[in-house]
GROMACS .gro file of C-alpha atoms in nm:
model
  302
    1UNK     CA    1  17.569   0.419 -22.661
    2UNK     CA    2  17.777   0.236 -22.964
    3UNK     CA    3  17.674  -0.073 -22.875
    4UNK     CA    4  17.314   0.027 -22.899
    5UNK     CA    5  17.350   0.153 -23.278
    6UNK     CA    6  17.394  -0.109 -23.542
    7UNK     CA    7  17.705  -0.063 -23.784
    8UNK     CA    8  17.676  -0.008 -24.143
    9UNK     CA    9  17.590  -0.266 -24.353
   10UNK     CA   10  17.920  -0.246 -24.536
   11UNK     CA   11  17.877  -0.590 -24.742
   12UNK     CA   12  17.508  -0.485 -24.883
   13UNK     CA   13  17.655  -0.095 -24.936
   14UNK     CA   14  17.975  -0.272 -25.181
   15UNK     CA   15  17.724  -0.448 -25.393
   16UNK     CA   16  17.483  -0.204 -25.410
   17UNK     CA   17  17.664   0.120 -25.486
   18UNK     CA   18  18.000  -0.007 -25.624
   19UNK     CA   19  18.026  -0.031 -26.036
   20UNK     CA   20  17.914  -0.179 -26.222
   21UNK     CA   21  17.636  -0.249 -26.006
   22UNK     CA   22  17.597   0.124 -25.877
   23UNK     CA   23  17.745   0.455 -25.974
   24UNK     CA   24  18.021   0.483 -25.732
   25UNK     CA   25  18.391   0.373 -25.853
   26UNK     CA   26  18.554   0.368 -25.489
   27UNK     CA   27  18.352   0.326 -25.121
   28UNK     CA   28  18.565   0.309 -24.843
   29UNK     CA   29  18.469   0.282 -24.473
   30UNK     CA   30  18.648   0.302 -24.193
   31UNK     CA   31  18.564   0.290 -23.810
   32UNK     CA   32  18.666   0.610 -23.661
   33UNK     CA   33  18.866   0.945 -23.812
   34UNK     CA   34  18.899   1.301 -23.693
   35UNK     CA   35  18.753   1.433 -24.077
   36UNK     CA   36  18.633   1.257 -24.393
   37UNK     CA   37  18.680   1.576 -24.566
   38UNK     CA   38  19.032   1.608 -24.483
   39UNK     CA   39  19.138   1.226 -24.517
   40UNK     CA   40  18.985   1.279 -24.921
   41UNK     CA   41  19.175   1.561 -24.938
   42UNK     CA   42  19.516   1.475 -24.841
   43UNK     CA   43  19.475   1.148 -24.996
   44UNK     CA   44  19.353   1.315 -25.358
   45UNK     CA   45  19.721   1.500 -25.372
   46UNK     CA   46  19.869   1.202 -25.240
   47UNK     CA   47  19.762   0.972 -25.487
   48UNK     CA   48  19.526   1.168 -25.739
   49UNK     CA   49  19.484   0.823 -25.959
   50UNK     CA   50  19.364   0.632 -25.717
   51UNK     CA   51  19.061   0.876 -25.596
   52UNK     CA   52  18.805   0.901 -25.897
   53UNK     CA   53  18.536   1.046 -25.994
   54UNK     CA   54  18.246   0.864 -25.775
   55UNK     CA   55  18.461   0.811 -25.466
   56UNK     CA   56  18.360   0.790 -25.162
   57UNK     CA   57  18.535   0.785 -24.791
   58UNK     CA   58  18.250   0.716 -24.514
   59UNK     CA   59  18.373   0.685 -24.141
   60UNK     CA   60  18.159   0.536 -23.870
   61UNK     CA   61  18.249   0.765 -23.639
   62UNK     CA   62  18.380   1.103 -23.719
   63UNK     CA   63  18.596   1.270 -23.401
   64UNK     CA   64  18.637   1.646 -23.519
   65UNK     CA   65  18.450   1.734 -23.835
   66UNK     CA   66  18.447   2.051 -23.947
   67UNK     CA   67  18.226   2.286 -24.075
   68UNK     CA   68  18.206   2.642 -24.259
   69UNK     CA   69  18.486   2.871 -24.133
   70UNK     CA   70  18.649   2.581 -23.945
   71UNK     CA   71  18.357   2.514 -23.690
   72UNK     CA   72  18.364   2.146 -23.535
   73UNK     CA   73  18.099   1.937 -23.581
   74UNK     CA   74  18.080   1.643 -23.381
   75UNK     CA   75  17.831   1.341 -23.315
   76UNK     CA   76  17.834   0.989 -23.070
   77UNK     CA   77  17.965   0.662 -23.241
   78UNK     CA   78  17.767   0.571 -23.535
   79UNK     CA   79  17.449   0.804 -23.439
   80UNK     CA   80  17.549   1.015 -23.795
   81UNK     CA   81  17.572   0.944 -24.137
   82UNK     CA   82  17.944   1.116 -24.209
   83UNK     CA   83  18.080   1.096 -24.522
   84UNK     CA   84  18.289   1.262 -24.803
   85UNK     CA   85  18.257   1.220 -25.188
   86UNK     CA   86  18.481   1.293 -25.481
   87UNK     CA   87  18.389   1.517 -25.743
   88UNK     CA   88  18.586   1.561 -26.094
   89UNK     CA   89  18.425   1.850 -26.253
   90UNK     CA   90  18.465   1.902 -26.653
   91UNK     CA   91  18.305   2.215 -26.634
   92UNK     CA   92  18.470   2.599 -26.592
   93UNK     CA   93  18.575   2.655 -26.154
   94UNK     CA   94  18.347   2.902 -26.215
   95UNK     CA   95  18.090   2.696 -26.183
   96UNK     CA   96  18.216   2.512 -25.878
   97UNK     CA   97  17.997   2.760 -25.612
   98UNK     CA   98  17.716   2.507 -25.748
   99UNK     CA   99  17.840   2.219 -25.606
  100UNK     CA  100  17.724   2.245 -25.247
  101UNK     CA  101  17.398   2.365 -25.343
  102UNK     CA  102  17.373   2.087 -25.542
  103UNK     CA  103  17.496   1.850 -25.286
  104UNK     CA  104  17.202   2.046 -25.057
  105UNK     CA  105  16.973   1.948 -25.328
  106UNK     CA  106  17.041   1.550 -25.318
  107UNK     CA  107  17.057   1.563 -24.967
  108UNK     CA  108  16.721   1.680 -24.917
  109UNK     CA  109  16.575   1.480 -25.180
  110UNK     CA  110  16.732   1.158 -25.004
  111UNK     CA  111  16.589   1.282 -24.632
  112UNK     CA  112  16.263   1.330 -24.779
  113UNK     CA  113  16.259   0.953 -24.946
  114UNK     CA  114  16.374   0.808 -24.643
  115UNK     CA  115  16.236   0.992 -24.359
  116UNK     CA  116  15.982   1.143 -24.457
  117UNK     CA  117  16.065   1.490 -24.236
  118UNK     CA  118  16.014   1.822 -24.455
  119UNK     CA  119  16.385   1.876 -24.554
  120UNK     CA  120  16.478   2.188 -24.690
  121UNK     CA  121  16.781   2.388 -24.806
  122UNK     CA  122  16.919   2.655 -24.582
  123UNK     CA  123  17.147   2.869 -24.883
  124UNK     CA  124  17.447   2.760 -24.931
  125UNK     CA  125  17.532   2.469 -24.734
  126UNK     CA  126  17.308   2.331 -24.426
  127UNK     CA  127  16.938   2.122 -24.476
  128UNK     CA  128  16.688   2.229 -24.226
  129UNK     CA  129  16.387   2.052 -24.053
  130UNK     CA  130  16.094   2.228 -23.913
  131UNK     CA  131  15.977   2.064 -23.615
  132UNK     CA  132  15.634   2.217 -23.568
  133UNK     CA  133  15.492   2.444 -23.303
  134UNK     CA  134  15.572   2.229 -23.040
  135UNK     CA  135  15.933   2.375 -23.072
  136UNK     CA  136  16.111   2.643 -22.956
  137UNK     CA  137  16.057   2.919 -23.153
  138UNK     CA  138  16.474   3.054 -23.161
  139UNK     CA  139  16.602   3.385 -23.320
  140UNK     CA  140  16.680   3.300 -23.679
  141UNK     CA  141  16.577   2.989 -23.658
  142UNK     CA  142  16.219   2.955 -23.570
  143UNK     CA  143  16.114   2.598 -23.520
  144UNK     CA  144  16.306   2.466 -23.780
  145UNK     CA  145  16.691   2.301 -23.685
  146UNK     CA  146  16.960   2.205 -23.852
  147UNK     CA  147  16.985   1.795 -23.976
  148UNK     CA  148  17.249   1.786 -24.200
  149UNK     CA  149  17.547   1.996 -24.360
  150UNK     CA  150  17.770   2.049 -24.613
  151UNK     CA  151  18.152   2.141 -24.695
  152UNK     CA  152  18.291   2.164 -25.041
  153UNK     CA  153  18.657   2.198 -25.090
  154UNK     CA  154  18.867   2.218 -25.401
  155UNK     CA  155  19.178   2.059 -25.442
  156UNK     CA  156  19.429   2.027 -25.712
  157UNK     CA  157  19.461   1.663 -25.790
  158UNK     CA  158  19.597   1.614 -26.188
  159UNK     CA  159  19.304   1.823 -26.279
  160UNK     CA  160  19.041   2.004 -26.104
  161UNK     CA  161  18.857   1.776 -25.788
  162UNK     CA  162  18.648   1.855 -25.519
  163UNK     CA  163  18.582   1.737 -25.194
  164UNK     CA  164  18.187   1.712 -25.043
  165UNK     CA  165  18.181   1.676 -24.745
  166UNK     CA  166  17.814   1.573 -24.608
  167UNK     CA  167  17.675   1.510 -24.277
  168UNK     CA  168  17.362   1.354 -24.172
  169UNK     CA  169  17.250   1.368 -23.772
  170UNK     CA  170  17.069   1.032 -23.805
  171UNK     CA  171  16.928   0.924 -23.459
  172UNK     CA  172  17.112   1.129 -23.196
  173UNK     CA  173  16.869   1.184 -22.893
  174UNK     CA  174  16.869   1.559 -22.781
  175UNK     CA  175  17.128   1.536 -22.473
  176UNK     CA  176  17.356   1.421 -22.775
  177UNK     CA  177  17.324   1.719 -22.986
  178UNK     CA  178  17.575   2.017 -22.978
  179UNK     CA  179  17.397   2.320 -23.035
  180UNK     CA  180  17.026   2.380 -22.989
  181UNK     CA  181  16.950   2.497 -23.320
  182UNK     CA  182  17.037   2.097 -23.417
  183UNK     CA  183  16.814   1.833 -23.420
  184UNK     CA  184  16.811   1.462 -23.588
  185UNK     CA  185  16.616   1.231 -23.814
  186UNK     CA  186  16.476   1.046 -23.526
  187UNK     CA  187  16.399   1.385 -23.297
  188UNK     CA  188  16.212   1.488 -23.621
  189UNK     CA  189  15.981   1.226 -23.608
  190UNK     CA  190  16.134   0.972 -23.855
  191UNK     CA  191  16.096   0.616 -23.793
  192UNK     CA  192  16.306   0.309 -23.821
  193UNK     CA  193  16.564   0.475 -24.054
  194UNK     CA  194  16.919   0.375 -24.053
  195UNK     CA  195  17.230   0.506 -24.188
  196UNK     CA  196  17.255   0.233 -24.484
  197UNK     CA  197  16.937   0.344 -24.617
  198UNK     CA  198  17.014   0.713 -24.608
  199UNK     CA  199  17.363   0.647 -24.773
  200UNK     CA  200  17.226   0.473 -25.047
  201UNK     CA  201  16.913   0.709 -25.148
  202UNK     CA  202  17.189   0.991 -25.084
  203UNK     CA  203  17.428   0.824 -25.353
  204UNK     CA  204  17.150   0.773 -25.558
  205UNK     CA  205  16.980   1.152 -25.524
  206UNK     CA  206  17.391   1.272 -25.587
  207UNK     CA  207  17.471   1.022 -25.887
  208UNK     CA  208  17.153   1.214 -26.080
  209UNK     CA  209  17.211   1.594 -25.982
  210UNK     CA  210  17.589   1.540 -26.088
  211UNK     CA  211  17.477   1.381 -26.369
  212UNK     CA  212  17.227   1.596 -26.509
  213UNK     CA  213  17.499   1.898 -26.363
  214UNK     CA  214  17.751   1.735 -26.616
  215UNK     CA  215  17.556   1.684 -26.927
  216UNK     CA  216  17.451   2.049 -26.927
  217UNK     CA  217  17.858   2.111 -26.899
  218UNK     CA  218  17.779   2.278 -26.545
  219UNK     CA  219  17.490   2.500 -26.609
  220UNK     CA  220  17.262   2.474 -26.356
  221UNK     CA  221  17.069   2.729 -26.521
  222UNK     CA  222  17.023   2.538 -26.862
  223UNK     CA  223  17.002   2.153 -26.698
  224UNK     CA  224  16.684   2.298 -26.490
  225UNK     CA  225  16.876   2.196 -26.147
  226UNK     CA  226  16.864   2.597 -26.014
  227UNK     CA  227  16.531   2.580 -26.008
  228UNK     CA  228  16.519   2.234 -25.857
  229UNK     CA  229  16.707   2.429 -25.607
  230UNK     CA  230  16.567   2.704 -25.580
  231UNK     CA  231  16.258   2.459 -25.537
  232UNK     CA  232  16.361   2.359 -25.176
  233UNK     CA  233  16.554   2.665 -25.067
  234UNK     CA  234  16.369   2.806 -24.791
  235UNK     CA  235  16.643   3.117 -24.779
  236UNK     CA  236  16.434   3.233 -25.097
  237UNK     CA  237  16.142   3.522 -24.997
  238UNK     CA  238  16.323   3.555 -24.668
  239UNK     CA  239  16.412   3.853 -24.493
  240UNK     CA  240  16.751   3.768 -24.382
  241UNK     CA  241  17.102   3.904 -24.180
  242UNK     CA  242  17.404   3.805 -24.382
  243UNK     CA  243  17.714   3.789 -24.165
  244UNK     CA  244  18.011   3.849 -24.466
  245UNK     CA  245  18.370   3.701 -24.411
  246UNK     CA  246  18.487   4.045 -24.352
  247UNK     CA  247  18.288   4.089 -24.011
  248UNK     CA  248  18.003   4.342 -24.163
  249UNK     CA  249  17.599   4.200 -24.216
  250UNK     CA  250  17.427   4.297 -24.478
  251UNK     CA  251  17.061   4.265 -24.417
  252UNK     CA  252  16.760   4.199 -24.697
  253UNK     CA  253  16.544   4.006 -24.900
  254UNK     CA  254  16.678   3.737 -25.058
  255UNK     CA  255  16.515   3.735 -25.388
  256UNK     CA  256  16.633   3.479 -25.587
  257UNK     CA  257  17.016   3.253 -25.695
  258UNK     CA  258  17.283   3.423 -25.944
  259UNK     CA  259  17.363   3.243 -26.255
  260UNK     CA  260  17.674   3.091 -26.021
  261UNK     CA  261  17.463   2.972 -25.705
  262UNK     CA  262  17.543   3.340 -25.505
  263UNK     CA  263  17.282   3.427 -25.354
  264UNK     CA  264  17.105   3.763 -25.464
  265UNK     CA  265  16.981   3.983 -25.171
  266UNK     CA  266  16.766   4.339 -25.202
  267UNK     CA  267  16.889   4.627 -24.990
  268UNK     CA  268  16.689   4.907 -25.064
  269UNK     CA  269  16.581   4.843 -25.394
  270UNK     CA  270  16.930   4.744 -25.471
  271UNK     CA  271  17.069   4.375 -25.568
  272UNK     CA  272  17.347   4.252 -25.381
  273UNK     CA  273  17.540   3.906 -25.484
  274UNK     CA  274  17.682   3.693 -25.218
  275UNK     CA  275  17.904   3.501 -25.276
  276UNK     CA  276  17.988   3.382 -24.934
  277UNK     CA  277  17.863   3.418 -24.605
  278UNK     CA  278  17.678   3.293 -24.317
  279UNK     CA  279  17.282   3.394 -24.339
  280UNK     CA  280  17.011   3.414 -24.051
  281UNK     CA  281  16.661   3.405 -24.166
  282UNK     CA  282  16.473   3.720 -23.972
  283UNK     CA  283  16.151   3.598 -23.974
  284UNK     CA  284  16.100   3.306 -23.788
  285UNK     CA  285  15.819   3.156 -23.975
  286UNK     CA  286  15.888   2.761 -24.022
  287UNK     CA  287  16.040   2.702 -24.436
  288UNK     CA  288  15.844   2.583 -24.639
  289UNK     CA  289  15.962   2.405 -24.958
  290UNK     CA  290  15.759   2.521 -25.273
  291UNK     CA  291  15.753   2.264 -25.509
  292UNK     CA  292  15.875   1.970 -25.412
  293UNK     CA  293  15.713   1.627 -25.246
  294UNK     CA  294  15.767   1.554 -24.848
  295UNK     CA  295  15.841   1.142 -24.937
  296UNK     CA  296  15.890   1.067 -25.256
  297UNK     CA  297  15.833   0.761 -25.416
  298UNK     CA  298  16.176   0.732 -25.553
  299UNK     CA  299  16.478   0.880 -25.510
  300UNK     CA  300  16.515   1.072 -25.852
  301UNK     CA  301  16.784   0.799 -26.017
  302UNK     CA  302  16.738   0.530 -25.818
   0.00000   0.00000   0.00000
């Protein structure tokens, strides 16, 4: 219930995060609103100027968020970390198919520091959790579930902006959960971690991918960050059914991450790109990051 789950500590986030203190330029947070995502987006065209770089729109309670191809998301009062940042690219759109990767990236950096639970990226947009062999083992899935996800949407606002939308199922208990393949921080064995803390190490994890992203002028290639990615996407070496937006599957290996963040998938000795498109892993053997630490000591940045 809502009055069992403590708000966010909005005073300690402000002096924390906000410049020149912290990287962001604007944190706003609100009680209750059908969609971060779309409030940042209808308020960048309203008033572009007022939106920067480093924004950031955070409800407490999010009533009909939406995911990839419009599918609702939705969590109890203050049980999720929901939240939408602004990003003001300098680099080429054609580099923008990085963004939620990269977004994937910070996210799973942040779980890891603050949770502990073996985050991982699920290419392009959701960060999975594998919650051992006491789980269900579910087609696609195996035992791992989805934690958090991502949306990304461009919008003209005096110049090139985008919209990241990222959300966080923080301590939901399992008769709260939407979907089966879902799961939370707390169902995945993390302890004593609240919102506030996984806001700030996910500012902090998101202020140094976009910074590193920027200073390389948005190649992901050339800054190193694709294969940080690549680091903690279990998609990678996967045998996996891609549903396409026009209604066909392709199924494959995915061997590796185009120079634009599309993912590359073998079909009989052929490489196909994809650019978009919802993936099922085949095997269900739990993912398993390559590289990367479970808990780091510090959030890279922070």
């Amino acid at each position: 219930m809502t009055s069992e789950r403590a708000p966010l500590e909005v005073a300690a986030l402000r002096a924390m995060l906000l410049a020149p203190a912290g990287p962001l330029a604007r944190l706003d947070v609100v009680d209750a609103t059908p969609s971060t995502n779309a409030d940042v987006v209808a308020a960048l065209r309203a008033d572009p100027a007022g939106w920067p770089h480093g924004s950031v729109l955070v409800a407490e309670h999010q009533t009909a968020g939406r995911g990839r191809a419009g599918r609702g998301w939705s969590t109890p009062p203050r049980a999720a970390l929901t939240c939408t940042f602004v990003a003001r690219p300098r680099s080429a759109p054609a580099t923008f198919g990085w963004l939620p990767l990269l977004a994937g990236l910070g996210a799973v950096r942040a779980l890891r520091a603050t949770a502990g639970v073996p985050a991982v990226l699920k290419w392009p947009n959701d960060v999975l959790v594998d919650l051992g062999p006491g789980a269900p083992d579910l087609p696609g899935w195996g035992t791992a579930r989805k934690v958090a996800g991502i949306l990304a949407e461009a919008v003209d606002a005096d110049g090139p902006a985008v919209a990241v939308g990222i959300g966080v199922n923080v301590d939901q208990r399992a008769d709260e959960l939407p979907v089966p393949t879902a799961t939370s921080l707390a169902l995945a064995g993390a302890h004593d971690v609240d919102r506030t803390t996984v806001l700030v190490a996910l500012v902090s994890a998101l202020d140094d991918v976009s910074r590193r992203w920027a200073q390389a002028e948005g190649d992901a290639v050339g800054s190193g960050l694709a294969d940080d990615v690549a680091a903690v996407c279990a998609t990678l070496g996967r045998e996996v059914d891609v549903e396409l937006p026009d209604g066909s599957t392709l199924t494959g290996t995915a061997r590796g991450l185009a120079d634009d963040g599309a993912l590359e998938v073998e079909v009989d000795g052929t490489v196909r790109t994809v650019h978009a498109g919802d993936v099922r892993h085949v095997r269900s053997a739990p993912p398993q990051a390559r590289d990367e630490p479970l808990r780091d000591k510090q959030v890279p940045g922070a």
